[in-house]
CSV table of C-alpha atoms and ligand atoms in Angstrom, one decimal:
chain,number,residue,atom,x,y,z
A,1,MET,CA,17.8,4.6,-29.6
A,2,ASP,CA,18.6,3.2,-26.2
A,3,MET,CA,16.9,5.4,-23.6
A,4,LYS,CA,18.1,5.7,-20.0
A,5,PHE,CA,14.5,5.6,-19.0
A,6,MET,CA,11.0,5.8,-20.5
A,7,PRO,CA,10.0,9.4,-20.8
A,8,GLU,CA,6.8,10.5,-18.9
A,9,PRO,CA,3.7,9.4,-20.8
A,10,TYR,CA,2.1,12.8,-19.9
A,11,LYS,CA,3.0,16.5,-19.9
A,12,VAL,CA,2.7,19.1,-17.2
A,13,LYS,CA,-0.3,21.4,-17.4
A,14,MET,CA,-0.3,22.9,-13.9
A,15,VAL,CA,2.5,23.2,-11.3
A,16,GLU,CA,2.7,23.2,-7.6
A,17,PRO,CA,5.8,25.1,-6.3
A,18,LEU,CA,8.1,23.3,-3.8
A,19,ARG,CA,10.3,24.7,-1.2
A,20,ILE,CA,13.1,23.3,1.0
A,21,LEU,CA,13.7,24.5,4.5
A,22,PRO,CA,17.2,25.3,5.7
A,23,LYS,CA,18.8,22.4,7.6
A,24,GLU,CA,18.6,24.0,11.1
A,25,GLU,CA,14.8,24.4,10.6
A,26,ARG,CA,14.5,20.9,9.4
A,27,ILE,CA,16.2,19.7,12.6
A,28,GLU,CA,13.7,21.8,14.6
A,29,ALA,CA,10.7,20.6,12.6
A,30,ILE,CA,11.4,16.8,13.0
A,31,LYS,CA,12.1,17.3,16.7
A,32,LYS,CA,8.8,19.1,17.1
A,33,ALA,CA,7.2,16.2,15.3
A,34,GLY,CA,8.5,13.7,17.9
A,35,TYR,CA,10.7,12.1,15.2
A,36,ASN,CA,7.6,10.9,13.5
A,37,THR,CA,7.5,11.9,9.8
A,38,PHE,CA,3.6,11.5,9.9
A,39,LEU,CA,3.6,14.5,12.2
A,40,LEU,CA,5.6,16.9,10.0
A,41,ASN,CA,3.7,19.7,8.3
A,42,SER,CA,3.5,19.2,4.6
A,43,ARG,CA,4.7,22.8,4.1
A,44,ASP,CA,8.0,21.8,5.7
A,45,VAL,CA,8.5,18.9,3.3
A,46,TYR,CA,10.4,19.2,0.0
A,47,ILE,CA,9.8,15.9,-1.8
A,48,ASP,CA,7.0,13.9,-0.2
A,49,LEU,CA,7.5,10.1,-0.4
A,50,LEU,CA,5.5,9.4,2.8
A,51,THR,CA,2.9,7.5,0.8
A,52,ASP,CA,1.3,7.1,-2.6
A,53,SER,CA,-2.1,7.1,-0.9
A,54,GLY,CA,-4.3,9.9,-2.2
A,55,THR,CA,-1.2,11.8,-3.3
A,56,ASN,CA,-1.8,11.1,-7.0
A,57,ALA,CA,-1.9,13.7,-9.8
A,58,MET,CA,-5.2,13.5,-11.6
A,59,SER,CA,-5.4,13.9,-15.3
A,60,ASP,CA,-7.2,16.7,-17.2
A,61,ARG,CA,-10.0,14.2,-17.9
A,62,GLN,CA,-10.4,13.5,-14.2
A,63,TRP,CA,-10.5,17.2,-13.4
A,64,ALA,CA,-13.1,17.7,-16.1
A,65,GLY,CA,-15.0,14.9,-14.4
A,66,LEU,CA,-15.1,16.9,-11.2
A,67,MET,CA,-17.3,19.4,-12.9
A,68,MET,CA,-19.7,16.7,-13.8
A,69,GLY,CA,-20.4,16.0,-10.1
A,70,ASP,CA,-24.1,15.1,-9.5
A,71,GLU,CA,-24.3,15.9,-5.8
A,72,ALA,CA,-27.7,14.3,-5.2
A,73,TYR,CA,-28.0,12.6,-1.8
A,74,ALA,CA,-29.3,9.5,-3.4
A,75,GLY,CA,-28.9,7.8,-6.8
A,76,SER,CA,-26.1,10.1,-8.1
A,77,GLU,CA,-25.3,9.7,-11.8
A,78,ASN,CA,-21.6,9.4,-10.9
A,79,TRP,CA,-22.3,6.5,-8.6
A,80,PHE,CA,-23.8,4.6,-11.5
A,81,HIS,CA,-20.7,5.4,-13.5
A,82,LEU,CA,-18.4,4.2,-10.8
A,83,GLN,CA,-20.5,1.1,-10.1
A,84,SER,CA,-20.6,0.0,-13.8
A,85,THR,CA,-16.8,0.7,-14.2
A,86,VAL,CA,-16.0,-1.6,-11.3
A,87,GLN,CA,-18.3,-4.2,-12.6
A,88,GLU,CA,-16.8,-4.0,-16.0
A,89,ILE,CA,-13.1,-4.1,-14.9
A,90,MET,CA,-13.3,-6.6,-12.1
A,91,GLY,CA,-16.4,-8.6,-13.0
A,92,PHE,CA,-18.0,-8.4,-9.5
A,93,LYS,CA,-21.8,-8.3,-9.3
A,94,HIS,CA,-22.1,-5.8,-6.4
A,95,VAL,CA,-20.3,-2.7,-5.3
A,96,VAL,CA,-20.6,-0.8,-2.0
A,97,PRO,CA,-18.9,2.6,-2.0
A,98,THR,CA,-16.8,3.7,1.0
A,99,HIS,CA,-14.8,6.8,1.9
A,100,GLN,CA,-11.5,4.9,1.5
A,101,GLY,CA,-10.1,1.4,1.8
A,102,ARG,CA,-10.4,1.0,5.6
A,103,GLY,CA,-14.1,1.9,5.3
A,104,ALA,CA,-14.5,-1.3,3.2
A,105,GLU,CA,-12.3,-3.3,5.6
A,106,ASN,CA,-14.5,-2.2,8.5
A,107,LEU,CA,-17.7,-3.3,6.8
A,108,LEU,CA,-16.2,-6.7,5.7
A,109,SER,CA,-14.7,-7.4,9.1
A,110,GLN,CA,-17.8,-6.4,11.0
A,111,ILE,CA,-19.9,-8.7,8.9
A,112,LEU,CA,-17.7,-11.7,8.7
A,113,VAL,CA,-15.2,-11.7,11.6
A,114,LYS,CA,-16.2,-12.9,15.0
A,115,PRO,CA,-14.4,-13.8,18.2
A,116,GLY,CA,-12.7,-17.1,17.4
A,117,SER,CA,-12.4,-16.4,13.7
A,118,TYR,CA,-9.0,-16.8,12.0
A,119,VAL,CA,-8.2,-14.6,8.9
A,120,PRO,CA,-5.2,-15.8,6.9
A,121,GLY,CA,-3.4,-13.3,4.7
A,122,ASN,CA,-0.2,-12.8,2.7
A,123,MET,CA,1.4,-10.6,5.3
A,124,TYR,CA,-0.6,-8.2,7.4
A,125,PHE,CA,-1.6,-4.7,6.4
A,126,THR,CA,-2.0,-2.2,9.3
A,127,THR,CA,-5.6,-1.1,8.9
A,128,THR,CA,-6.7,-4.5,7.5
A,129,ARG,CA,-5.4,-6.4,10.5
A,130,ALA,CA,-6.7,-3.7,13.0
A,131,HIS,CA,-10.3,-4.2,11.8
A,132,GLN,CA,-10.0,-8.0,11.9
A,133,GLU,CA,-8.7,-7.8,15.5
A,134,LEU,CA,-11.2,-5.2,16.6
A,135,ASN,CA,-13.9,-7.7,15.7
A,136,GLY,CA,-12.2,-10.4,17.8
A,137,GLY,CA,-10.5,-12.2,14.9
A,138,THR,CA,-6.9,-13.5,14.7
A,139,PHE,CA,-4.8,-12.7,11.7
A,140,VAL,CA,-2.5,-15.5,10.5
A,141,ASP,CA,0.4,-14.8,8.1
A,142,VAL,CA,0.5,-17.4,5.4
A,143,ILE,CA,2.9,-15.7,3.0
A,144,ASN,CA,5.8,-17.7,1.7
A,145,ASP,CA,9.0,-17.5,3.7
A,146,ASP,CA,10.9,-15.7,0.9
A,147,ALA,CA,8.8,-12.6,1.5
A,148,HIS,CA,10.4,-12.1,4.9
A,149,ILE,CA,13.9,-12.1,3.4
A,150,SER,CA,14.7,-8.5,2.5
A,151,ASP,CA,17.3,-9.1,-0.2
A,152,ASN,CA,16.1,-11.9,-2.4
A,153,PRO,CA,16.4,-10.5,-5.9
A,154,ASP,CA,15.6,-13.7,-7.8
A,155,VAL,CA,12.2,-14.3,-6.3
A,156,LEU,CA,9.8,-12.9,-8.9
A,157,PHE,CA,6.5,-13.4,-6.9
A,158,LYS,CA,7.5,-12.7,-3.4
A,159,GLY,CA,3.8,-12.0,-2.5
A,160,ASN,CA,2.7,-15.6,-3.1
A,161,ILE,CA,0.8,-17.5,-0.5
A,162,ASP,CA,2.4,-20.6,0.9
A,163,LEU,CA,-0.4,-23.2,0.2
A,164,LYS,CA,1.0,-25.6,2.8
A,165,LYS,CA,0.9,-22.9,5.5
A,166,TYR,CA,-2.7,-22.1,4.5
A,167,GLU,CA,-3.8,-25.8,4.4
A,168,ASP,CA,-2.1,-26.4,7.8
A,169,LEU,CA,-4.2,-23.6,9.3
A,170,ILE,CA,-7.4,-25.0,7.8
A,171,ASN,CA,-6.6,-28.4,9.3
A,172,LYS,CA,-5.7,-26.9,12.6
A,173,VAL,CA,-8.6,-24.5,13.2
A,174,GLY,CA,-11.2,-25.8,10.9
A,175,ALA,CA,-12.6,-24.2,7.7
A,176,GLU,CA,-15.7,-23.1,9.6
A,177,ASN,CA,-13.6,-20.7,11.7
A,178,ILE,CA,-12.1,-19.1,8.6
A,179,PRO,CA,-14.6,-16.6,7.2
A,180,TYR,CA,-12.3,-15.7,4.3
A,181,ILE,CA,-8.7,-15.5,3.2
A,182,CYS,CA,-7.5,-11.9,2.5
A,183,VAL,CA,-5.1,-11.9,-0.5
A,184,GLY,CA,-3.2,-8.7,-1.0
A,185,VAL,CA,-2.3,-7.9,-4.6
A,186,THR,CA,0.4,-6.6,-4.4
A,187,VAL,CA,1.6,-7.0,-0.9
A,188,ASN,CA,2.4,-3.6,0.5
A,189,LEU,CA,4.3,-4.5,3.6
A,190,ALA,CA,6.5,-7.1,1.8
A,191,GLY,CA,7.7,-4.2,-0.4
A,192,GLY,CA,4.9,-4.0,-3.0
A,193,GLN,CA,5.6,-7.6,-4.1
A,194,PRO,CA,3.3,-9.3,-6.5
A,195,VAL,CA,1.3,-12.6,-6.4
A,196,SER,CA,1.5,-14.8,-9.5
A,197,MET,CA,-1.7,-15.8,-11.4
A,198,LYS,CA,-0.8,-19.4,-10.8
A,199,ASN,CA,-0.8,-18.8,-7.0
A,200,LEU,CA,-4.1,-16.9,-7.2
A,201,ARG,CA,-5.6,-19.8,-9.1
A,202,GLU,CA,-4.3,-22.4,-6.6
A,203,VAL,CA,-5.4,-20.3,-3.5
A,204,TYR,CA,-8.9,-20.1,-5.0
A,205,GLU,CA,-9.1,-23.8,-5.7
A,206,LEU,CA,-7.9,-24.7,-2.2
A,207,SER,CA,-10.4,-22.2,-0.7
A,208,LYS,CA,-13.3,-23.5,-2.7
A,209,LYS,CA,-12.5,-27.1,-1.7
A,210,HIS,CA,-13.0,-26.0,1.9
A,211,GLY,CA,-15.8,-23.5,1.3
A,212,ILE,CA,-13.7,-20.5,2.3
A,213,ARG,CA,-14.3,-17.1,0.6
A,214,VAL,CA,-11.4,-15.4,-1.2
A,215,MET,CA,-11.3,-11.7,-0.6
A,216,PHE,CA,-8.7,-9.6,-2.4
A,217,ASP,CA,-7.2,-6.5,-0.9
A,218,CYS,CA,-7.0,-5.1,-4.5
A,219,THR,CA,-5.8,-1.7,-3.6
A,220,ARG,CA,-2.7,-2.2,-5.9
A,221,TYR,CA,-4.1,-4.6,-8.4
A,222,VAL,CA,-2.9,-2.8,-11.5
A,223,GLU,CA,0.7,-3.0,-10.3
A,224,ASN,CA,0.2,-6.7,-9.6
A,225,ALA,CA,-1.2,-7.2,-13.2
A,226,TYR,CA,1.8,-5.4,-14.6
A,227,PHE,CA,4.2,-7.8,-12.9
A,228,ILE,CA,2.3,-10.8,-14.1
A,229,LYS,CA,2.6,-9.4,-17.7
A,230,ALA,CA,6.3,-8.7,-17.3
A,231,ARG,CA,7.3,-11.9,-15.4
A,232,GLU,CA,4.8,-14.7,-15.7
A,233,GLU,CA,4.9,-17.1,-18.6
A,234,GLY,CA,1.9,-16.9,-20.9
A,235,TYR,CA,0.9,-13.3,-20.1
A,236,LYS,CA,3.4,-11.2,-22.2
A,237,ASP,CA,0.9,-10.6,-25.0
A,238,LYS,CA,-2.2,-10.1,-22.8
A,239,THR,CA,-3.5,-6.6,-22.0
A,240,ILE,CA,-3.5,-5.3,-18.4
A,241,ALA,CA,-7.3,-5.3,-18.6
A,242,GLU,CA,-7.3,-9.0,-19.6
A,243,ILE,CA,-4.9,-9.9,-16.8
A,244,VAL,CA,-7.0,-8.0,-14.3
A,245,LYS,CA,-10.1,-9.8,-15.4
A,246,GLU,CA,-8.5,-13.2,-14.9
A,247,MET,CA,-7.1,-12.2,-11.5
A,248,PHE,CA,-10.5,-11.3,-10.2
A,249,SER,CA,-12.0,-14.5,-11.5
A,250,TYR,CA,-10.2,-16.1,-8.6
A,251,ALA,CA,-11.9,-13.9,-5.9
A,252,ASP,CA,-15.3,-13.8,-4.3
A,253,GLY,CA,-15.0,-10.1,-3.4
A,254,ALA,CA,-12.5,-7.3,-2.7
A,255,THR,CA,-11.7,-4.3,-0.7
A,256,MET,CA,-10.3,-1.3,-2.6
A,257,SER,CA,-8.6,1.9,-1.7
A,258,GLY,CA,-9.1,4.3,-4.7
A,259,LYS,CA,-6.3,6.4,-3.3
A,260,LYS,CA,-3.8,4.0,-4.8
A,261,ASP,CA,-4.6,2.4,-8.1
A,262,GLY,CA,-7.7,4.4,-8.6
A,263,ILE,CA,-5.5,7.4,-9.2
A,264,VAL,CA,-7.7,9.7,-7.0
A,265,ASN,CA,-7.2,11.6,-3.8
A,266,ILE,CA,-10.0,9.9,-1.8
A,267,GLY,CA,-12.4,7.0,-2.3
A,268,GLY,CA,-12.8,3.2,-1.9
A,269,PHE,CA,-15.3,0.3,-2.2
A,270,LEU,CA,-16.2,-3.2,-1.1
A,271,ALA,CA,-17.2,-5.5,-4.0
A,272,MET,CA,-18.6,-9.0,-4.0
A,273,ASN,CA,-20.7,-11.6,-5.8
A,274,GLU,CA,-22.6,-12.9,-2.8
A,275,GLU,CA,-26.1,-11.6,-2.3
A,276,GLU,CA,-26.3,-12.0,1.5
A,277,LEU,CA,-23.0,-10.3,2.0
A,278,TYR,CA,-24.1,-7.5,-0.2
A,279,SER,CA,-27.3,-7.0,1.6
A,280,LYS,CA,-25.5,-6.9,5.0
A,281,ALA,CA,-23.0,-4.5,3.7
A,282,THR,CA,-25.6,-2.1,2.4
A,283,ALA,CA,-27.3,-2.2,5.7
A,284,LEU,CA,-24.1,-1.4,7.5
A,285,VAL,CA,-22.7,1.2,5.1
A,286,VAL,CA,-25.4,3.7,6.0
A,287,VAL,CA,-24.2,3.6,9.6
A,288,TYR,CA,-20.6,4.3,8.9
A,289,GLU,CA,-20.2,5.8,5.5
A,290,GLY,CA,-23.4,7.1,3.9
A,291,MET,CA,-26.0,6.0,1.4
A,292,PRO,CA,-25.1,2.9,-0.7
A,293,SER,CA,-25.0,5.3,-3.6
A,294,TYR,CA,-22.1,7.5,-2.2
A,295,GLY,CA,-20.5,5.9,0.8
A,296,GLY,CA,-18.7,9.0,2.0
A,297,MET,CA,-17.7,10.2,-1.4
A,298,THR,CA,-19.0,13.3,-3.2
A,299,GLY,CA,-20.5,12.9,-6.7
A,300,ARG,CA,-17.4,14.5,-8.1
A,301,ASP,CA,-15.1,12.1,-6.2
A,302,MET,CA,-16.9,9.2,-7.7
A,303,GLU,CA,-16.6,10.6,-11.2
A,304,ALA,CA,-12.9,11.1,-10.9
A,305,PHE,CA,-12.5,7.6,-9.4
A,306,ALA,CA,-14.4,6.0,-12.3
A,307,ILE,CA,-12.2,7.8,-14.8
A,308,GLY,CA,-9.0,7.0,-12.8
A,309,LEU,CA,-9.8,3.3,-12.7
A,310,LYS,CA,-9.9,3.2,-16.5
A,311,GLU,CA,-6.7,5.3,-16.9
A,312,ALA,CA,-4.8,3.0,-14.6
A,313,LEU,CA,-5.2,0.1,-17.1
A,314,ASP,CA,-3.2,1.9,-19.7
A,315,TYR,CA,0.0,0.0,-20.3
A,316,ASN,CA,2.2,3.0,-20.7
A,317,TYR,CA,1.0,4.6,-17.5
A,318,ILE,CA,1.7,1.5,-15.4
A,319,LYS,CA,5.0,0.7,-17.1
A,320,HIS,CA,6.3,4.2,-16.5
A,321,ARG,CA,5.2,4.1,-12.8
A,322,VAL,CA,6.8,0.8,-12.0
A,323,GLU,CA,10.0,1.7,-13.9
A,324,GLN,CA,10.3,4.9,-11.9
A,325,VAL,CA,10.3,2.8,-8.8
A,326,GLU,CA,12.8,0.4,-10.3
A,327,TYR,CA,15.1,3.3,-11.3
A,328,LEU,CA,15.3,4.7,-7.8
A,329,GLY,CA,15.9,1.2,-6.4
A,330,ASN,CA,18.7,0.4,-8.8
A,331,LYS,CA,20.4,3.7,-8.2
A,332,LEU,CA,20.5,3.0,-4.5
A,333,SER,CA,21.4,-0.6,-4.8
A,334,GLU,CA,24.3,0.3,-7.1
A,335,ALA,CA,25.6,2.7,-4.4
A,336,GLY,CA,25.6,-0.2,-1.9
A,337,ILE,CA,22.5,0.9,0.0
A,338,PRO,CA,20.7,-2.2,1.5
A,339,ILE,CA,17.2,-2.3,0.0
A,340,VAL,CA,14.4,-4.9,-0.5
A,341,ARG,CA,14.9,-6.8,-3.7
A,342,PRO,CA,13.4,-7.2,-6.2
A,343,VAL,CA,12.1,-3.7,-6.1
A,344,GLY,CA,8.3,-3.7,-5.8
A,345,GLY,CA,5.5,-1.8,-7.5
A,346,HIS,CA,5.0,1.4,-5.5
A,347,ALA,CA,8.0,2.0,-3.4
A,348,VAL,CA,11.6,1.3,-2.7
A,349,PHE,CA,12.1,-0.1,0.8
A,350,LEU,CA,15.4,0.5,2.7
A,351,ASP,CA,16.5,-2.3,5.0
A,352,ALA,CA,17.0,-0.3,8.2
A,353,ARG,CA,18.6,-3.1,10.1
A,354,ALA,CA,21.3,-3.5,7.5
A,355,PHE,CA,21.6,0.3,7.2
A,356,LEU,CA,21.9,0.9,10.9
A,357,PRO,CA,23.3,-2.4,12.3
A,358,HIS,CA,24.3,-0.7,15.6
A,359,ILE,CA,20.7,0.1,16.5
A,360,PRO,CA,18.7,-2.7,18.1
A,361,GLN,CA,15.1,-3.3,16.9
A,362,GLU,CA,13.7,-2.1,20.2
A,363,GLN,CA,15.1,1.3,19.4
A,364,TYR,CA,13.3,1.5,16.1
A,365,PRO,CA,16.0,1.8,13.5
A,366,ALA,CA,13.6,2.4,10.7
A,367,GLN,CA,11.8,5.2,12.6
A,368,VAL,CA,15.1,7.0,13.2
A,369,LEU,CA,16.3,6.5,9.7
A,370,ALA,CA,13.2,8.2,8.2
A,371,ALA,CA,13.8,11.1,10.6
A,372,GLU,CA,17.5,11.4,9.5
A,373,ILE,CA,16.6,11.3,5.8
A,374,TYR,CA,14.3,14.3,6.4
A,375,ILE,CA,17.0,16.1,8.3
A,376,GLU,CA,19.5,15.4,5.4
A,377,SER,CA,17.3,16.5,2.6
A,378,GLY,CA,13.7,17.6,3.4
A,379,VAL,CA,12.6,14.3,1.8
A,380,ARG,CA,9.8,12.6,3.8
A,381,THR,CA,9.6,8.8,4.0
A,382,MET,CA,7.8,6.4,6.3
A,383,GLU,CA,8.7,3.7,8.8
A,384,ARG,CA,7.4,0.2,8.1
A,385,GLY,CA,8.9,-1.9,10.9
A,386,ASN,CA,8.5,-2.5,14.6
A,387,VAL,CA,6.6,0.7,15.2
A,388,SER,CA,4.1,0.0,12.4
A,389,ALA,CA,3.7,-3.6,13.5
A,390,GLY,CA,2.4,-2.5,17.0
A,391,ARG,CA,1.8,-4.9,19.8
A,392,THR,CA,0.0,-8.2,20.3
A,393,LYS,CA,-3.1,-8.6,22.4
A,394,GLU,CA,-0.7,-9.5,25.3
A,395,GLY,CA,1.1,-6.2,24.8
A,396,LYS,CA,4.3,-7.5,23.4
A,397,GLU,CA,6.0,-5.9,20.4
A,398,TYR,CA,5.9,-8.0,17.2
A,399,PHE,CA,9.6,-7.4,16.2
A,400,PRO,CA,8.8,-8.1,12.5
A,401,LYS,CA,11.6,-9.6,10.4
A,402,LEU,CA,11.4,-6.6,8.0
A,403,GLU,CA,12.5,-3.3,9.5
A,404,LEU,CA,12.0,-1.0,6.6
A,405,VAL,CA,11.9,2.7,5.5
A,406,ARG,CA,9.5,3.2,2.6
A,407,LEU,CA,10.2,5.6,-0.2
A,408,THR,CA,6.8,5.7,-1.9
A,409,LEU,CA,6.3,7.3,-5.3
A,410,PRO,CA,3.0,9.2,-5.8
A,411,ARG,CA,1.5,8.5,-9.2
A,412,ARG,CA,2.4,10.9,-12.0
A,413,VAL,CA,3.9,13.5,-9.5
A,414,TYR,CA,7.7,13.5,-9.5
A,415,SER,CA,10.3,13.5,-12.2
A,416,TYR,CA,13.5,11.5,-12.7
A,417,ALA,CA,15.5,14.6,-11.5
A,418,HIS,CA,13.6,14.4,-8.2
A,419,LEU,CA,14.4,10.8,-7.9
A,420,ASP,CA,18.1,11.6,-8.4
A,421,PHE,CA,18.0,14.1,-5.6
A,422,VAL,CA,16.4,11.5,-3.3
A,423,ALA,CA,19.0,8.9,-4.1
A,424,GLU,CA,21.9,11.3,-3.4
A,425,ALA,CA,20.4,12.3,-0.1
A,426,ILE,CA,20.1,8.7,1.0
A,427,ILE,CA,23.7,8.0,-0.1
A,428,ARG,CA,24.8,11.0,2.0
A,429,THR,CA,22.9,9.7,5.0
A,430,PHE,CA,24.4,6.2,4.6
A,431,LYS,CA,27.9,7.7,4.7
A,432,ARG,CA,27.3,9.2,8.2
A,433,ARG,CA,25.2,6.3,9.5
A,434,ASP,CA,27.6,5.6,12.5
A,435,GLU,CA,26.5,8.9,14.2
A,436,ILE,CA,22.8,8.0,14.2
A,437,LYS,CA,21.2,7.0,17.5
A,438,GLY,CA,18.1,5.0,18.4
A,439,LEU,CA,14.7,6.2,19.7
A,440,LYS,CA,12.3,5.5,22.5
A,441,PHE,CA,8.6,6.3,22.7
A,442,ILE,CA,7.5,9.3,24.8
A,443,TYR,CA,3.8,8.9,23.7
A,444,GLU,CA,2.4,5.5,22.4
A,445,PRO,CA,-1.2,5.3,21.2
A,446,PRO,CA,-2.9,2.0,21.8
A,447,VAL,CA,-3.8,1.2,18.1
A,448,LEU,CA,-2.0,2.1,14.9
A,449,ARG,CA,0.7,3.7,17.0
A,450,PHE,CA,2.8,4.7,14.0
A,451,PHE,CA,0.4,7.4,12.9
A,452,THR,CA,0.6,9.6,16.0
A,453,GLY,CA,3.3,8.2,18.3
A,454,ARG,CA,6.1,10.4,19.5
A,455,PHE,CA,9.8,9.7,20.3
A,456,GLU,CA,13.0,11.0,21.6
A,457,HIS,CA,16.6,9.8,21.3
A,458,VAL,CA,18.0,7.2,23.7
A,459,GLU,CA,21.3,8.2,25.3
B,501,LIG,C1,-3.7,2.0,1.7
B,501,LIG,C2,-4.0,0.6,1.8
B,501,LIG,C3,-5.2,0.1,2.5
B,501,LIG,C4,-6.1,1.1,3.3
B,501,LIG,O1,-6.7,2.0,2.4
B,501,LIG,P1,-7.0,3.5,2.9
B,501,LIG,O2,-7.7,4.1,1.7
B,501,LIG,O3,-5.8,4.2,3.3
B,501,LIG,O4,-8.0,3.4,4.1
B,501,LIG,C5,-5.4,-1.2,2.6
B,501,LIG,N1,-4.6,-2.1,2.0
B,501,LIG,C6,-3.5,-1.7,1.3
B,501,LIG,C7,-2.6,-2.7,0.7
B,501,LIG,C8,-3.2,-0.4,1.2
B,501,LIG,O5,-2.1,0.0,0.6
C-alpha cells in the first residue's frame, strides 16, 4: 500500500486540550507582546511551533523513569545512568551535567576562549556565539557558501564546513589562537541542515594536523545521523547508533542540549575525552550549575534524559520526525511559498525576504511575518533573521543573508492534521502579504535581543 505519510510510531495515552482565541483577541495579544512571539502567553497560542526545545512529549517509559528519581545531593543513581548512557552512545570518556545546552557552552567558553581567541563554526548559534564573545573571543563563520542560499534544493549537506575557509583562518590567525572549532550537527540556523560524515572526517583530520580541538554542538545529532543514513553513500544499511558512534569518533568533545534530541523538557551536558578540560569543567560546574553529579538537573530529570537518549536512536522515531517536517515543507513549497530547501531536520524555514519583498531588512521582515502568522491562525513561530543575529561589537546590525521564520516541530506532539492547519494559515497569510508593514524596535536589549525585544509598526 502506498501511504501518504508514515503513521505515528506511537499512540496517545494522555491529552492536553488546545484552544484558539478569536481573531480580535489575537491582534490584541500580539500587540501587547510588542510583536515578539517570544512574549506571547502560551495560553493564547493554538499550535506552538516557536521551538522544539524542551517542548517534547515524553514516553510512558520516561514518565515511569521520573518516579525513579534519586534526589540525593551527591552521587545520584540517575546521574550514573545518564553518564554511562552518554559514554555508551557517544564514546566520550567524561561527562559534565548542566541545566541545559547553554550551561555547557558557558563552561566550555570560560575554560577555552580568551581575548584574542578565534572560534570557527559552521554558522553561528545565538547562545553559543554569545558565550564565545562574552569571553572575548571572535566567532568566524566557516560554513560552505551554499548554506547562505535559501533555496538550494539539490545540496544534500548544506551544513558542511568549507575546509578552505577553515584552513585560511588557521593560516591567518595561527592555530595557537584557535582553541577549538565548533561543529554544529545539524546546523540550526542554516535550517536544520546536516553535515556529511565525509566532511566531519576531513574537518577532524585538518584540525588534528594543526593541534586544534573539535567540539561538536551535538544538540541535534540524531537528526544529522538520520540524514547521513538517508543521503550519504555507504550508510544506508547502518543503524542510527552505528552512525552516531562514527560521527563522535571525529570529535574531542561536545556540548548538548537535552531539550532537543534528548527528548526531555530540560537538561544538557558537556562531554570530552581530555583530562585537563574535564578537571577544569568540574571545578567550574559547581559555581554555575551544581555538583558534578547533577549540574542543575533533578535526579528524575536525569533519568528521563538517559531514557530519552536511547529512544531517540530508534529508526522509526527519527524517520517519522524528519518526515513530518518534510511533509509540511513540501505542502508549503507546492503552494508557492518561499522556503529554505532542502527542508531540514527540525523545522521548516520561511524565506521572509522573498515572502515580503517590499519590507527592507532593517524593518525586520521575519519578525513581522511571525507576528502576522499568529494573527492569522494562533500558530506561534519564531524569527531567525536580523533580530536574532543582533549587533557586532561596534554596534552595527549583522544583516544576515538568511532572513527566516522558523516553524519548529516539537517531538511526538502534533499530528498531520495540525500540520495541514498550519500550512493553510501560511498560505492565507501569503495571499494578503502586500498589506503587511515593517517594524521598528521600541525596546532593544543589549544581548540576545530577540528574546525580550519589543517593536511597533513603522508608518
Ligand atoms: C537549543 C540549542 C542550543 C542551546 O541549548 P539550550 O538548552 O537552549 O540552552 C545550542 N545549540 C543548538 C544548535 C541549539 O539548537
